[in-house]
């Protein structure tokens, strides 16, 4: 769920410390499955974005970040897997030390 949206209370990860714990417990070349993410770089397979669109509407027509709806569209229409790399998010962050 959007970290700051109406359903944010349903997120298991609520604080930066929680996120760092998740990232530090995955191998440095591993990927973390997520429902949506946005961090500076995204790589999409062309066939996974066909017919998908950016929209500022959530599942209940609430205002949400457009990439959340885009990723949901990809998952629902094409079975896409959205994943984050801990290297992109954490490398250079104070206190980050990858396993392995």
Coordinates of N, CA and C in Angstrom, one line a residue:
X1 N 0.8 -1.2 0.0 CA 0.0 0.0 0.0 C 0.9 1.2 0.0
X2 N 0.3 2.3 -0.5 CA 1.0 3.6 -0.5 C 1.5 3.9 0.9
X3 N 2.7 4.2 1.1 CA 3.3 4.5 2.5 C 2.5 5.6 3.2
X4 N 2.0 6.5 2.4 CA 1.3 7.7 3.0 C -0.2 7.8 2.7
X5 N -0.7 6.8 2.0 CA -2.1 6.8 1.7 C -3.1 6.3 2.8
X6 N -4.3 6.3 2.5 CA -5.4 5.9 3.4 C -5.2 4.5 4.0
X7 N -4.6 3.6 3.2 CA -4.5 2.2 3.7 C -3.1 2.0 4.2
X8 N -2.3 3.0 4.5 CA -0.9 2.9 4.9 C -0.8 2.0 6.2
X9 N -1.9 2.1 7.0 CA -1.8 1.3 8.3 C -1.8 -0.2 8.1
X10 N -2.1 -0.6 6.8 CA -2.0 -2.0 6.5 C -0.6 -2.5 6.1
X11 N 0.3 -1.5 6.0 CA 1.7 -1.9 5.6 C 2.4 -2.6 6.7
X12 N 3.2 -3.6 6.4 CA 4.0 -4.2 7.4 C 5.2 -3.4 7.8
X13 N 5.7 -2.7 6.8 CA 6.9 -1.9 6.9 C 6.4 -0.4 7.1
X14 N 6.7 0.2 8.3 CA 6.1 1.5 8.6 C 7.2 2.5 8.8
X15 N 8.4 2.1 9.1 CA 9.5 3.1 9.4 C 10.7 2.8 8.6
X16 N 11.6 3.7 8.4 CA 12.8 3.5 7.7 C 13.6 2.4 8.3
X17 N 13.6 2.3 9.6 CA 14.4 1.2 10.3 C 13.8 -0.2 9.8
X18 N 12.5 -0.3 9.7 CA 11.9 -1.5 9.2 C 12.4 -1.9 7.8
X19 N 12.4 -0.8 7.0 CA 12.8 -1.0 5.6 C 14.3 -1.5 5.5
X20 N 15.1 -0.8 6.3 CA 16.5 -1.2 6.3 C 16.7 -2.6 6.8
X21 N 15.9 -3.1 7.8 CA 16.0 -4.5 8.2 C 15.7 -5.4 7.1
X22 N 14.6 -5.1 6.3 CA 14.3 -6.0 5.2 C 15.4 -6.0 4.2
X23 N 15.9 -4.8 3.9 CA 17.0 -4.8 2.8 C 18.3 -5.4 3.3
X24 N 18.6 -5.3 4.5 CA 19.9 -5.9 5.0 C 19.8 -7.4 5.2
X25 N 18.6 -8.0 5.1 CA 18.4 -9.4 5.2 C 18.1 -10.1 3.9
X26 N 18.6 -9.5 2.8 CA 18.5 -10.1 1.5 C 19.9 -10.0 0.9
X27 N 20.2 -10.9 0.1 CA 21.6 -10.9 -0.5 C 21.7 -9.7 -1.4
X28 N 22.9 -9.2 -1.5 CA 23.2 -7.9 -2.2 C 22.7 -8.0 -3.7
X29 N 22.6 -9.2 -4.3 CA 22.2 -9.3 -5.7 C 20.7 -9.8 -5.7
X30 N 20.1 -9.9 -4.6 CA 18.7 -10.4 -4.5 C 17.7 -9.3 -4.8
X31 N 16.5 -9.7 -5.1 CA 15.4 -8.7 -5.4 C 14.3 -8.9 -4.4
X32 N 13.6 -7.9 -4.0 CA 12.6 -7.9 -3.0 C 11.2 -7.7 -3.7
X33 N 10.3 -8.7 -3.7 CA 9.0 -8.6 -4.3 C 8.2 -7.5 -3.6
X34 N 7.6 -6.6 -4.3 CA 6.7 -5.6 -3.8 C 5.5 -5.4 -4.7
X35 N 4.5 -4.7 -4.2 CA 3.3 -4.4 -5.0 C 3.5 -3.3 -5.9
X36 N 4.4 -2.3 -5.5 CA 4.7 -1.1 -6.3 C 5.9 -0.5 -5.6
X37 N 6.7 0.2 -6.4 CA 7.8 1.0 -5.9 C 8.2 2.0 -6.9
X38 N 8.9 3.0 -6.5 CA 9.4 4.0 -7.3 C 10.7 4.6 -6.7
X39 N 11.7 4.5 -7.5 CA 13.0 4.9 -6.9 C 14.0 5.5 -7.9
X40 N 13.8 6.1 -8.8 CA 14.8 6.7 -9.8 C 15.0 5.8 -11.0
X41 N 14.8 4.5 -11.0 CA 15.1 3.7 -12.1 C 14.1 2.5 -12.2
X42 N 13.5 2.4 -13.3 CA 12.6 1.2 -13.5 C 12.9 0.6 -14.9
X43 N 12.9 -0.7 -14.9 CA 13.1 -1.4 -16.1 C 11.9 -2.3 -16.4
X44 N 11.2 -2.1 -17.5 CA 10.0 -2.8 -17.8 C 10.1 -3.6 -19.1
X45 N 9.6 -4.8 -19.1 CA 9.4 -5.6 -20.3 C 8.3 -5.0 -21.1
X46 N 8.5 -4.7 -22.3 CA 7.5 -4.0 -23.1 C 6.1 -4.7 -23.1
X47 N 6.1 -6.0 -23.2 CA 4.8 -6.7 -23.2 C 4.1 -6.6 -21.9
X48 N 4.8 -6.3 -20.8 CA 4.1 -6.2 -19.5 C 3.4 -4.8 -19.3
X49 N 3.8 -3.8 -20.2 CA 3.1 -2.5 -20.0 C 2.1 -2.3 -21.0
X50 N 1.9 -3.2 -22.0 CA 0.9 -3.0 -23.0 C -0.5 -2.9 -22.4
X51 N -1.2 -1.9 -22.7 CA -2.6 -1.7 -22.3 C -2.7 -1.2 -20.8
X52 N -1.5 -0.9 -20.2 CA -1.5 -0.3 -18.8 C -1.4 1.2 -18.9
X53 N -1.9 1.9 -17.9 CA -1.8 3.3 -17.9 C -1.5 3.9 -16.5
X54 N -0.8 5.0 -16.5 CA -0.6 5.8 -15.3 C -1.9 6.4 -14.9
X55 N -2.3 6.4 -13.7 CA -3.5 7.0 -13.2 C -3.3 7.4 -11.8
X56 N -3.9 8.5 -11.4 CA -3.8 9.0 -10.0 C -4.9 8.5 -9.1
X57 N -5.6 7.4 -9.6 CA -6.7 6.8 -8.8 C -6.4 5.5 -8.2
X58 N -6.7 5.3 -6.9 CA -6.5 4.1 -6.2 C -7.7 3.1 -6.5
X59 N -7.7 2.0 -5.9 CA -8.7 0.9 -6.2 C -10.1 1.4 -5.7
X60 N -10.2 2.4 -4.8 CA -11.5 2.9 -4.4 C -11.7 4.3 -4.9
X61 N -11.0 4.6 -6.0 CA -11.0 6.0 -6.6 C -10.5 7.1 -5.7
X62 N -9.7 6.7 -4.7 CA -9.0 7.7 -3.9 C -7.8 8.2 -4.6
X63 N -7.3 9.3 -4.3 CA -6.1 9.9 -4.9 C -4.9 9.0 -4.4
X64 N -4.1 8.6 -5.4 CA -2.9 7.7 -5.1 C -1.8 8.1 -6.1
X65 N -0.6 7.7 -5.8 CA 0.5 7.9 -6.7 C 0.3 7.2 -8.0
X66 N 0.6 7.8 -9.1 CA 0.2 7.2 -10.4 C 1.0 5.9 -10.7
X67 N 2.2 5.7 -10.2 CA 2.9 4.5 -10.4 C 2.3 3.3 -9.7
X68 N 1.5 3.5 -8.6 CA 0.8 2.4 -7.9 C -0.2 1.8 -8.8
X69 N -1.0 2.7 -9.4 CA -2.1 2.2 -10.4 C -1.4 1.5 -11.6
X70 N -0.3 2.1 -12.1 CA 0.4 1.5 -13.2 C 0.9 0.1 -12.9
X71 N 1.5 -0.1 -11.8 CA 2.0 -1.4 -11.4 C 0.8 -2.4 -11.1
X72 N -0.2 -1.9 -10.5 CA -1.4 -2.8 -10.3 C -2.0 -3.2 -11.6
X73 N -2.0 -2.3 -12.6 CA -2.5 -2.7 -14.0 C -1.6 -3.8 -14.5
X74 N -0.3 -3.6 -14.4 CA 0.7 -4.6 -14.9 C 0.5 -6.0 -14.3
X75 N 0.2 -6.0 -13.0 CA 0.0 -7.2 -12.3 C -1.3 -7.9 -12.7
X76 N -2.3 -7.1 -12.7 CA -3.7 -7.7 -13.0 C -3.8 -8.1 -14.5
X77 N -3.2 -7.4 -15.4 CA -3.4 -7.7 -16.8 C -2.4 -8.7 -17.4
X78 N -1.2 -8.7 -16.8 CA -0.1 -9.5 -17.4 C 0.7 -10.4 -16.4
X79 N 0.3 -10.4 -15.1 CA 0.9 -11.2 -14.1 C 2.4 -10.7 -13.8
X80 N 2.6 -9.4 -14.0 CA 3.9 -8.8 -13.8 C 4.4 -9.0 -12.4
X81 N 5.7 -9.1 -12.2 CA 6.3 -9.2 -10.9 C 7.1 -7.9 -10.7
X82 N 6.7 -7.1 -9.7 CA 7.4 -5.9 -9.3 C 8.4 -6.2 -8.2
X83 N 9.6 -5.8 -8.4 CA 10.7 -6.1 -7.5 C 11.6 -4.9 -7.3
X84 N 12.2 -4.8 -6.1 CA 13.1 -3.7 -5.8 C 14.5 -4.3 -5.6
X85 N 15.5 -3.6 -5.9 CA 16.9 -4.0 -5.6 C 17.4 -3.3 -4.4
X86 N 17.9 -4.0 -3.4 CA 18.4 -3.3 -2.2 C 19.6 -2.4 -2.6
X87 N 20.3 -2.8 -3.6 CA 21.5 -2.0 -4.0 C 21.1 -0.6 -4.5
X88 N 20.0 -0.5 -5.2 CA 19.5 0.8 -5.7 C 19.0 1.7 -4.6
X89 N 18.3 1.1 -3.7 CA 17.7 1.8 -2.6 C 18.8 2.2 -1.5
X90 N 19.6 1.2 -1.1 CA 20.4 1.3 0.1 C 21.8 1.7 -0.1
X91 N 22.4 1.4 -1.2 CA 23.9 1.6 -1.3 C 24.1 3.1 -1.1
X92 N 25.0 3.4 -0.2 CA 25.3 4.8 0.1 C 24.5 5.3 1.3
X93 N 23.4 4.6 1.7 CA 22.7 5.1 2.9 C 23.5 4.7 4.1
X94 N 23.5 5.6 5.1 CA 24.2 5.4 6.3 C 23.8 4.2 7.0
X95 N 24.7 3.3 7.4 CA 24.4 2.1 8.1 C 24.0 0.9 7.3
X96 N 24.0 1.1 5.9 CA 23.7 -0.1 5.1 C 24.9 -1.0 4.9
X97 N 24.8 -2.2 5.2 CA 25.8 -3.2 4.9 C 25.2 -4.5 4.4
X98 N 25.3 -4.8 3.1 CA 24.7 -6.0 2.5 C 25.2 -7.3 3.1
X99 N 24.4 -8.3 3.1 CA 24.9 -9.6 3.5 C 25.7 -10.2 2.4
X100 N 26.5 -11.2 2.7 CA 27.2 -11.9 1.6 C 28.4 -11.4 1.1

